[in-house]
Amino acid sequence: MRKPYLAGNWKMNLDRASSLALAGALREHVGQRNDVEVAVAPPFVYLPAVVEALEGSPIRVGSQNMCDQAKGAFTGEVSGAMLRDVGATFAILGHSERRHVYGEPDALVNAKVHHALEVGLDVILCVGETIEEREAGETEKVVRRHLTEGLAGVDGLSKITIAYEPVWAIGTGLNATPEQAGEVHTYLRGVLEGLFGERAAETTRIQYGGSVKPGNIAELMAVDGVDGALVGGASLEAESFAGIVDFDK
Ligand code: 13P
């Protein structure tokens, strides 16, 4: 049984006061609920404050990115150990904005995955095709490559969640239809099974991300194989993220 996993990726939004207000409101809303897993990924600089604001809450706090190196002359980067040090428990890696805006290749994403696991961070590994790739019939090829190369050399999936985020659905208001999400999630689980075996594939959660809102979360979560959501814009306000967390109410 895969517990639904709803995570908010705040991207480069909010400020200290609004981050704390949002964390506080979510804390109150989620209470000690444990039938769903809820997580937030604030900007690096607000991580310690948000961790503190959520102490004692089951809501997990993680980062949106991470350096692949442990320490040293890497100006502007943040290490996995630093993230652990301030209380983060997971890192989102391979997000499409990292891949497409900042040119992160699969090999770098893979190095980050390894480093995160080494320091004890869980990982949300993002995969997804652009509209050009979808229209060229390359969706499966692209997400297979993201998975296979992103997870190369990884021993097991117990610390890993996959997020299927079609690039054309991110921030556009145009979410994948339940059918489109279902097709890709089924395909991804098959790839995971080939790589890690049936049991690992069955227990690994695959989130959907891309224009998730309170109004479409129920139909997406109803799809076999959709185990949660990675939410951008709609995670920035307590009311809309709460509506996503409460998808089955
Ligand atoms: P939106 O929910 O704003 O489309 O963003 C999705 C996303 O990129 C989450 O990581």
PDB file of C-alpha atoms and ligand atoms in Angstrom:
ATOM      1  CA  MET A   1       0.000   0.000   0.000  1.00  0.00           C
ATOM      2  CA  ARG A   2       1.525   3.303  -1.076  1.00  0.00           C
ATOM      3  CA  LYS A   3       0.663   6.198   1.213  1.00  0.00           C
ATOM      4  CA  PRO A   4      -0.365   9.303  -0.778  1.00  0.00           C
ATOM      5  CA  TYR A   5       2.484  11.817  -0.827  1.00  0.00           C
ATOM      6  CA  LEU A   6       1.611  15.478  -1.405  1.00  0.00           C
ATOM      7  CA  ALA A   7       4.586  17.806  -1.647  1.00  0.00           C
ATOM      8  CA  GLY A   8       4.726  21.556  -2.196  1.00  0.00           C
ATOM      9  CA  ASN A   9       7.624  22.934  -4.201  1.00  0.00           C
ATOM     10  CA  TRP A  10       7.686  26.611  -3.321  1.00  0.00           C
ATOM     11  CA  LYS A  11      10.307  27.358  -6.000  1.00  0.00           C
ATOM     12  CA  MET A  12      11.733  30.910  -5.717  1.00  0.00           C
ATOM     13  CA  ASN A  13       8.674  32.387  -4.061  1.00  0.00           C
ATOM     14  CA  LEU A  14       7.549  33.843  -0.731  1.00  0.00           C
ATOM     15  CA  ASP A  15       9.617  35.697   1.849  1.00  0.00           C
ATOM     16  CA  ARG A  16      10.492  34.852   5.419  1.00  0.00           C
ATOM     17  CA  ALA A  17       7.240  36.101   6.922  1.00  0.00           C
ATOM     18  CA  SER A  18       4.983  34.483   4.324  1.00  0.00           C
ATOM     19  CA  SER A  19       6.960  31.210   4.483  1.00  0.00           C
ATOM     20  CA  LEU A  20       6.418  31.063   8.223  1.00  0.00           C
ATOM     21  CA  ALA A  21       2.760  32.001   7.919  1.00  0.00           C
ATOM     22  CA  LEU A  22       2.219  29.270   5.321  1.00  0.00           C
ATOM     23  CA  ALA A  23       4.109  26.682   7.387  1.00  0.00           C
ATOM     24  CA  GLY A  24       2.074  27.598  10.461  1.00  0.00           C
ATOM     25  CA  ALA A  25      -1.234  27.328   8.630  1.00  0.00           C
ATOM     26  CA  LEU A  26      -0.288  23.971   7.131  1.00  0.00           C
ATOM     27  CA  ARG A  27       0.856  22.712  10.496  1.00  0.00           C
ATOM     28  CA  GLU A  28      -2.520  23.510  11.937  1.00  0.00           C
ATOM     29  CA  HIS A  29      -4.402  22.019   9.017  1.00  0.00           C
ATOM     30  CA  VAL A  30      -2.483  18.750   8.872  1.00  0.00           C
ATOM     31  CA  GLY A  31      -2.328  18.254  12.635  1.00  0.00           C
ATOM     32  CA  GLN A  32      -1.067  14.748  13.386  1.00  0.00           C
ATOM     33  CA  ARG A  33      -2.696  13.204  10.331  1.00  0.00           C
ATOM     34  CA  ASN A  34      -0.799  10.176   9.154  1.00  0.00           C
ATOM     35  CA  ASP A  35      -2.944   8.747   6.378  1.00  0.00           C
ATOM     36  CA  VAL A  36      -1.147  11.017   3.906  1.00  0.00           C
ATOM     37  CA  GLU A  37       2.422  12.248   3.794  1.00  0.00           C
ATOM     38  CA  VAL A  38       2.789  16.000   3.386  1.00  0.00           C
ATOM     39  CA  ALA A  39       5.998  17.850   2.553  1.00  0.00           C
ATOM     40  CA  VAL A  40       7.208  21.321   1.664  1.00  0.00           C
ATOM     41  CA  ALA A  41      10.347  22.463  -0.132  1.00  0.00           C
ATOM     42  CA  PRO A  42      11.071  26.112   0.689  1.00  0.00           C
ATOM     43  CA  PRO A  43      13.912  28.153  -0.804  1.00  0.00           C
ATOM     44  CA  PHE A  44      17.267  27.259   0.817  1.00  0.00           C
ATOM     45  CA  VAL A  45      17.463  30.402   2.947  1.00  0.00           C
ATOM     46  CA  TYR A  46      14.130  29.762   4.639  1.00  0.00           C
ATOM     47  CA  LEU A  47      14.739  26.070   5.324  1.00  0.00           C
ATOM     48  CA  PRO A  48      15.953  26.429   8.919  1.00  0.00           C
ATOM     49  CA  ALA A  49      13.071  28.709   9.885  1.00  0.00           C
ATOM     50  CA  VAL A  50      10.502  26.433   8.254  1.00  0.00           C
ATOM     51  CA  VAL A  51      12.024  23.344   9.898  1.00  0.00           C
ATOM     52  CA  GLU A  52      11.706  25.085  13.241  1.00  0.00           C
ATOM     53  CA  ALA A  53       8.144  26.200  12.539  1.00  0.00           C
ATOM     54  CA  LEU A  54       7.182  22.596  11.721  1.00  0.00           C
ATOM     55  CA  GLU A  55       8.941  20.889  14.589  1.00  0.00           C
ATOM     56  CA  GLY A  56       6.660  18.210  16.042  1.00  0.00           C
ATOM     57  CA  SER A  57       4.514  18.212  12.903  1.00  0.00           C
ATOM     58  CA  PRO A  58       4.557  15.231  10.535  1.00  0.00           C
ATOM     59  CA  ILE A  59       5.049  17.640   7.608  1.00  0.00           C
ATOM     60  CA  ARG A  60       8.441  16.992   6.054  1.00  0.00           C
ATOM     61  CA  VAL A  61      10.797  19.731   4.956  1.00  0.00           C
ATOM     62  CA  GLY A  62      13.225  19.363   2.082  1.00  0.00           C
ATOM     63  CA  SER A  63      15.215  21.283  -0.494  1.00  0.00           C
ATOM     64  CA  GLN A  64      14.511  22.020  -4.147  1.00  0.00           C
ATOM     65  CA  ASN A  65      18.046  21.189  -5.275  1.00  0.00           C
ATOM     66  CA  MET A  66      21.440  20.251  -3.858  1.00  0.00           C
ATOM     67  CA  CYS A  67      25.095  20.148  -4.862  1.00  0.00           C
ATOM     68  CA  ASP A  68      26.521  16.825  -6.008  1.00  0.00           C
ATOM     69  CA  GLN A  69      29.738  17.473  -4.038  1.00  0.00           C
ATOM     70  CA  ALA A  70      30.324  17.146  -0.300  1.00  0.00           C
ATOM     71  CA  LYS A  71      32.227  20.410   0.267  1.00  0.00           C
ATOM     72  CA  GLY A  72      34.835  22.748  -1.077  1.00  0.00           C
ATOM     73  CA  ALA A  73      35.222  25.400  -3.747  1.00  0.00           C
ATOM     74  CA  PHE A  74      31.747  25.293  -5.270  1.00  0.00           C
ATOM     75  CA  THR A  75      30.632  28.904  -5.074  1.00  0.00           C
ATOM     76  CA  GLY A  76      26.915  29.338  -4.660  1.00  0.00           C
ATOM     77  CA  GLU A  77      26.172  25.682  -3.957  1.00  0.00           C
ATOM     78  CA  VAL A  78      24.652  23.971  -0.907  1.00  0.00           C
ATOM     79  CA  SER A  79      25.739  20.499   0.197  1.00  0.00           C
ATOM     80  CA  GLY A  80      23.633  17.601   1.328  1.00  0.00           C
ATOM     81  CA  ALA A  81      25.346  17.634   4.721  1.00  0.00           C
ATOM     82  CA  MET A  82      24.390  21.290   5.169  1.00  0.00           C
ATOM     83  CA  LEU A  83      20.800  20.456   4.336  1.00  0.00           C
ATOM     84  CA  ARG A  84      20.790  17.641   6.873  1.00  0.00           C
ATOM     85  CA  ASP A  85      22.427  19.962   9.374  1.00  0.00           C
ATOM     86  CA  VAL A  86      19.506  22.397   9.224  1.00  0.00           C
ATOM     87  CA  GLY A  87      16.887  19.648   9.410  1.00  0.00           C
ATOM     88  CA  ALA A  88      15.955  18.911   5.798  1.00  0.00           C
ATOM     89  CA  THR A  89      15.031  15.268   5.233  1.00  0.00           C
ATOM     90  CA  PHE A  90      14.724  15.103   1.451  1.00  0.00           C
ATOM     91  CA  ALA A  91      15.838  16.827  -1.738  1.00  0.00           C
ATOM     92  CA  ILE A  92      13.970  17.354  -4.996  1.00  0.00           C
ATOM     93  CA  LEU A  93      16.439  16.488  -7.761  1.00  0.00           C
ATOM     94  CA  GLY A  94      16.278  16.770 -11.533  1.00  0.00           C
ATOM     95  CA  HIS A  95      13.399  19.234 -11.531  1.00  0.00           C
ATOM     96  CA  SER A  96      12.615  20.365 -15.069  1.00  0.00           C
ATOM     97  CA  GLU A  97      13.606  23.938 -14.225  1.00  0.00           C
ATOM     98  CA  ARG A  98      17.031  22.644 -13.176  1.00  0.00           C
ATOM     99  CA  ARG A  99      17.283  20.546 -16.333  1.00  0.00           C
ATOM    100  CA  HIS A 100      15.955  23.099 -18.811  1.00  0.00           C
ATOM    101  CA  VAL A 101      16.738  26.523 -17.333  1.00  0.00           C
ATOM    102  CA  TYR A 102      20.102  25.602 -15.802  1.00  0.00           C
ATOM    103  CA  GLY A 103      21.116  22.814 -18.172  1.00  0.00           C
ATOM    104  CA  GLU A 104      21.564  19.992 -15.662  1.00  0.00           C
ATOM    105  CA  PRO A 105      22.301  16.766 -17.531  1.00  0.00           C
ATOM    106  CA  ASP A 106      21.266  13.302 -16.369  1.00  0.00           C
ATOM    107  CA  ALA A 107      24.790  12.492 -15.204  1.00  0.00           C
ATOM    108  CA  LEU A 108      24.758  15.439 -12.802  1.00  0.00           C
ATOM    109  CA  VAL A 109      21.292  14.537 -11.548  1.00  0.00           C
ATOM    110  CA  ASN A 110      22.591  11.013 -10.956  1.00  0.00           C
ATOM    111  CA  ALA A 111      25.591  12.313  -8.997  1.00  0.00           C
ATOM    112  CA  LYS A 112      23.220  14.369  -6.859  1.00  0.00           C
ATOM    113  CA  VAL A 113      21.000  11.349  -6.214  1.00  0.00           C
ATOM    114  CA  HIS A 114      24.001   9.352  -5.027  1.00  0.00           C
ATOM    115  CA  HIS A 115      25.207  12.140  -2.813  1.00  0.00           C
ATOM    116  CA  ALA A 116      21.791  12.722  -1.278  1.00  0.00           C
ATOM    117  CA  LEU A 117      21.470   9.027  -0.408  1.00  0.00           C
ATOM    118  CA  GLU A 118      24.995   8.985   1.026  1.00  0.00           C
ATOM    119  CA  VAL A 119      24.222  11.782   3.474  1.00  0.00           C
ATOM    120  CA  GLY A 120      20.848  10.319   4.411  1.00  0.00           C
ATOM    121  CA  LEU A 121      18.454  12.505   2.458  1.00  0.00           C
ATOM    122  CA  ASP A 122      15.447  10.996   0.728  1.00  0.00           C
ATOM    123  CA  VAL A 123      15.010  11.962  -2.902  1.00  0.00           C
ATOM    124  CA  ILE A 124      12.172  13.100  -5.115  1.00  0.00           C
ATOM    125  CA  LEU A 125      13.523  12.472  -8.608  1.00  0.00           C
ATOM    126  CA  CYS A 126      11.679  14.423 -11.305  1.00  0.00           C
ATOM    127  CA  VAL A 127      11.241  13.147 -14.833  1.00  0.00           C
ATOM    128  CA  GLY A 128       9.208  14.505 -17.737  1.00  0.00           C
ATOM    129  CA  GLU A 129       9.059  15.387 -21.399  1.00  0.00           C
ATOM    130  CA  THR A 130       8.763  18.732 -23.183  1.00  0.00           C
ATOM    131  CA  ILE A 131       5.875  19.423 -25.544  1.00  0.00           C
ATOM    132  CA  GLU A 132       8.186  18.938 -28.540  1.00  0.00           C
ATOM    133  CA  GLU A 133       9.251  15.561 -27.214  1.00  0.00           C
ATOM    134  CA  ARG A 134       5.638  14.526 -26.609  1.00  0.00           C
ATOM    135  CA  GLU A 135       4.586  15.631 -30.083  1.00  0.00           C
ATOM    136  CA  ALA A 136       7.498  13.719 -31.580  1.00  0.00           C
ATOM    137  CA  GLY A 137       6.280  10.552 -29.814  1.00  0.00           C
ATOM    138  CA  GLU A 138       9.308  10.505 -27.533  1.00  0.00           C
ATOM    139  CA  THR A 139       7.659  10.710 -24.120  1.00  0.00           C
ATOM    140  CA  GLU A 140       8.519   7.154 -23.114  1.00  0.00           C
ATOM    141  CA  LYS A 141      12.051   7.389 -24.427  1.00  0.00           C
ATOM    142  CA  VAL A 142      12.682  10.613 -22.476  1.00  0.00           C
ATOM    143  CA  VAL A 143      11.210   9.508 -19.154  1.00  0.00           C
ATOM    144  CA  ARG A 144      12.979   6.148 -19.455  1.00  0.00           C
ATOM    145  CA  ARG A 145      16.272   7.971 -19.925  1.00  0.00           C
ATOM    146  CA  HIS A 146      15.602  10.286 -16.963  1.00  0.00           C
ATOM    147  CA  LEU A 147      14.854   7.263 -14.772  1.00  0.00           C
ATOM    148  CA  THR A 148      17.559   4.934 -16.004  1.00  0.00           C
ATOM    149  CA  GLU A 149      20.342   7.506 -15.976  1.00  0.00           C
ATOM    150  CA  GLY A 150      19.110   9.331 -12.891  1.00  0.00           C
ATOM    151  CA  LEU A 151      19.072   6.090 -10.898  1.00  0.00           C
ATOM    152  CA  ALA A 152      22.172   4.480 -12.416  1.00  0.00           C
ATOM    153  CA  GLY A 153      24.208   2.683  -9.759  1.00  0.00           C
ATOM    154  CA  VAL A 154      21.548   3.187  -7.080  1.00  0.00           C
ATOM    155  CA  ASP A 155      21.044   0.068  -4.931  1.00  0.00           C
ATOM    156  CA  GLY A 156      17.363   0.310  -4.131  1.00  0.00           C
ATOM    157  CA  LEU A 157      14.332   2.553  -4.144  1.00  0.00           C
ATOM    158  CA  SER A 158      13.422   2.673  -0.464  1.00  0.00           C
ATOM    159  CA  LYS A 159      14.498   6.332  -0.149  1.00  0.00           C
ATOM    160  CA  ILE A 160      13.257   7.411  -3.547  1.00  0.00           C
ATOM    161  CA  THR A 161      10.040   8.909  -4.842  1.00  0.00           C
ATOM    162  CA  ILE A 162       9.560   9.607  -8.543  1.00  0.00           C
ATOM    163  CA  ALA A 163       7.715  12.711  -9.745  1.00  0.00           C
ATOM    164  CA  TYR A 164       6.345  12.640 -13.282  1.00  0.00           C
ATOM    165  CA  GLU A 165       6.212  16.284 -14.306  1.00  0.00           C
ATOM    166  CA  PRO A 166       5.491  16.862 -17.987  1.00  0.00           C
ATOM    167  CA  VAL A 167       7.274  20.132 -18.740  1.00  0.00           C
ATOM    168  CA  TRP A 168       4.340  21.435 -20.783  1.00  0.00           C
ATOM    169  CA  ALA A 169       2.052  21.105 -17.757  1.00  0.00           C
ATOM    170  CA  ILE A 170       4.259  23.007 -15.309  1.00  0.00           C
ATOM    171  CA  GLY A 171       2.968  26.459 -14.471  1.00  0.00           C
ATOM    172  CA  THR A 172       0.752  26.514 -17.566  1.00  0.00           C
ATOM    173  CA  GLY A 173      -2.610  25.743 -15.994  1.00  0.00           C
ATOM    174  CA  LEU A 174      -2.794  22.842 -18.454  1.00  0.00           C
ATOM    175  CA  ASN A 175      -2.496  19.637 -16.444  1.00  0.00           C
ATOM    176  CA  ALA A 176      -2.020  16.223 -18.016  1.00  0.00           C
ATOM    177  CA  THR A 177      -5.346  14.439 -18.339  1.00  0.00           C
ATOM    178  CA  PRO A 178      -5.856  11.498 -15.996  1.00  0.00           C
ATOM    179  CA  GLU A 179      -5.417   9.227 -19.059  1.00  0.00           C
ATOM    180  CA  GLN A 180      -2.102  10.842 -20.004  1.00  0.00           C
ATOM    181  CA  ALA A 181      -0.825  10.674 -16.427  1.00  0.00           C
ATOM    182  CA  GLY A 182      -1.986   7.069 -16.095  1.00  0.00           C
ATOM    183  CA  GLU A 183      -0.171   5.998 -19.256  1.00  0.00           C
ATOM    184  CA  VAL A 184       3.131   7.477 -18.194  1.00  0.00           C
ATOM    185  CA  HIS A 185       2.882   6.333 -14.566  1.00  0.00           C
ATOM    186  CA  THR A 186       2.201   2.776 -15.724  1.00  0.00           C
ATOM    187  CA  TYR A 187       5.129   2.973 -18.096  1.00  0.00           C
ATOM    188  CA  LEU A 188       7.425   4.358 -15.382  1.00  0.00           C
ATOM    189  CA  ARG A 189       6.468   1.617 -12.945  1.00  0.00           C
ATOM    190  CA  GLY A 190       7.302  -0.929 -15.609  1.00  0.00           C
ATOM    191  CA  VAL A 191      10.716   0.650 -16.098  1.00  0.00           C
ATOM    192  CA  LEU A 192      11.285   0.590 -12.332  1.00  0.00           C
ATOM    193  CA  GLU A 193      10.305  -3.058 -12.247  1.00  0.00           C
ATOM    194  CA  GLY A 194      12.832  -3.849 -14.966  1.00  0.00           C
ATOM    195  CA  LEU A 195      15.536  -1.992 -13.078  1.00  0.00           C
ATOM    196  CA  PHE A 196      14.807  -2.902  -9.464  1.00  0.00           C
ATOM    197  CA  GLY A 197      12.331  -5.781  -9.476  1.00  0.00           C
ATOM    198  CA  GLU A 198       8.622  -6.085  -8.858  1.00  0.00           C
ATOM    199  CA  ARG A 199       8.544  -5.451  -5.133  1.00  0.00           C
ATOM    200  CA  ALA A 200      10.552  -2.243  -5.335  1.00  0.00           C
ATOM    201  CA  ALA A 201       8.426  -0.992  -8.224  1.00  0.00           C
ATOM    202  CA  GLU A 202       5.209  -1.784  -6.352  1.00  0.00           C
ATOM    203  CA  THR A 203       6.232   0.073  -3.219  1.00  0.00           C
ATOM    204  CA  THR A 204       7.752   3.168  -4.854  1.00  0.00           C
ATOM    205  CA  ARG A 205       5.542   6.201  -5.042  1.00  0.00           C
ATOM    206  CA  ILE A 206       5.172   8.094  -8.298  1.00  0.00           C
ATOM    207  CA  GLN A 207       3.809  11.609  -7.878  1.00  0.00           C
ATOM    208  CA  TYR A 208       2.250  13.612 -10.671  1.00  0.00           C
ATOM    209  CA  GLY A 209       3.232  17.278 -11.021  1.00  0.00           C
ATOM    210  CA  GLY A 210       2.105  20.044 -13.365  1.00  0.00           C
ATOM    211  CA  SER A 211      -0.756  22.469 -12.719  1.00  0.00           C
ATOM    212  CA  VAL A 212      -2.176  20.428  -9.852  1.00  0.00           C
ATOM    213  CA  LYS A 213      -4.986  22.322  -8.101  1.00  0.00           C
ATOM    214  CA  PRO A 214      -7.723  21.543  -5.591  1.00  0.00           C
ATOM    215  CA  GLY A 215     -10.079  21.221  -8.568  1.00  0.00           C
ATOM    216  CA  ASN A 216      -8.173  18.494 -10.396  1.00  0.00           C
ATOM    217  CA  ILE A 217      -6.359  16.588  -7.634  1.00  0.00           C
ATOM    218  CA  ALA A 218      -9.195  14.099  -6.991  1.00  0.00           C
ATOM    219  CA  GLU A 219      -9.393  12.924 -10.611  1.00  0.00           C
ATOM    220  CA  LEU A 220      -5.606  12.627 -10.823  1.00  0.00           C
ATOM    221  CA  MET A 221      -5.347  10.709  -7.547  1.00  0.00           C
ATOM    222  CA  ALA A 222      -8.099   8.378  -8.758  1.00  0.00           C
ATOM    223  CA  VAL A 223      -5.759   7.150 -11.500  1.00  0.00           C
ATOM    224  CA  ASP A 224      -4.196   3.785 -10.803  1.00  0.00           C
ATOM    225  CA  GLY A 225      -0.501   4.399 -10.219  1.00  0.00           C
ATOM    226  CA  VAL A 226      -0.722   8.092  -9.283  1.00  0.00           C
ATOM    227  CA  ASP A 227       0.469   8.124  -5.663  1.00  0.00           C
ATOM    228  CA  GLY A 228       0.605  11.804  -4.899  1.00  0.00           C
ATOM    229  CA  ALA A 229       1.472  15.179  -6.308  1.00  0.00           C
ATOM    230  CA  LEU A 230       4.350  17.595  -6.534  1.00  0.00           C
ATOM    231  CA  VAL A 231       2.695  20.982  -6.494  1.00  0.00           C
ATOM    232  CA  GLY A 232       4.111  24.358  -7.469  1.00  0.00           C
ATOM    233  CA  GLY A 233       1.817  27.387  -7.672  1.00  0.00           C
ATOM    234  CA  ALA A 234      -1.067  25.882  -5.708  1.00  0.00           C
ATOM    235  CA  SER A 235       1.257  25.061  -2.794  1.00  0.00           C
ATOM    236  CA  LEU A 236       1.970  28.737  -2.105  1.00  0.00           C
ATOM    237  CA  GLU A 237      -1.305  29.375  -0.319  1.00  0.00           C
ATOM    238  CA  ALA A 238      -2.469  27.385   2.665  1.00  0.00           C
ATOM    239  CA  GLU A 239      -6.036  27.105   1.456  1.00  0.00           C
ATOM    240  CA  SER A 240      -5.228  25.685  -1.961  1.00  0.00           C
ATOM    241  CA  PHE A 241      -2.545  23.307  -0.704  1.00  0.00           C
ATOM    242  CA  ALA A 242      -4.912  22.183   2.046  1.00  0.00           C
ATOM    243  CA  GLY A 243      -7.489  21.446  -0.649  1.00  0.00           C
ATOM    244  CA  ILE A 244      -4.914  19.226  -2.362  1.00  0.00           C
ATOM    245  CA  VAL A 245      -3.914  17.459   0.847  1.00  0.00           C
ATOM    246  CA  ASP A 246      -7.626  16.806   1.445  1.00  0.00           C
ATOM    247  CA  PHE A 247      -8.105  15.347  -2.042  1.00  0.00           C
ATOM    248  CA  ASP A 248     -10.266  12.492  -0.743  1.00  0.00           C
ATOM    249  CA  LYS A 249     -12.536  14.574   1.484  1.00  0.00           C
TER     250      LYS A 249
HETATM  251  P1  13P B   1       2.918  24.013 -10.967  1.00  0.00           P
HETATM  252  O1  13P B   1       2.085  23.240  -9.975  1.00  0.00           O
HETATM  253  O2  13P B   1       3.012  25.476 -10.664  1.00  0.00           O
HETATM  254  O3  13P B   1       2.491  23.707 -12.382  1.00  0.00           O
HETATM  255  O4  13P B   1       4.422  23.471 -10.825  1.00  0.00           O
HETATM  256  C1  13P B   1       4.657  22.109 -10.814  1.00  0.00           C
HETATM  257  C2  13P B   1       6.045  21.865 -10.408  1.00  0.00           C
HETATM  258  O5  13P B   1       6.985  22.149 -11.138  1.00  0.00           O
HETATM  259  C3  13P B   1       6.285  21.281  -9.067  1.00  0.00           C
HETATM  260  O6  13P B   1       7.599  20.881  -8.927  1.00  0.00           O
END
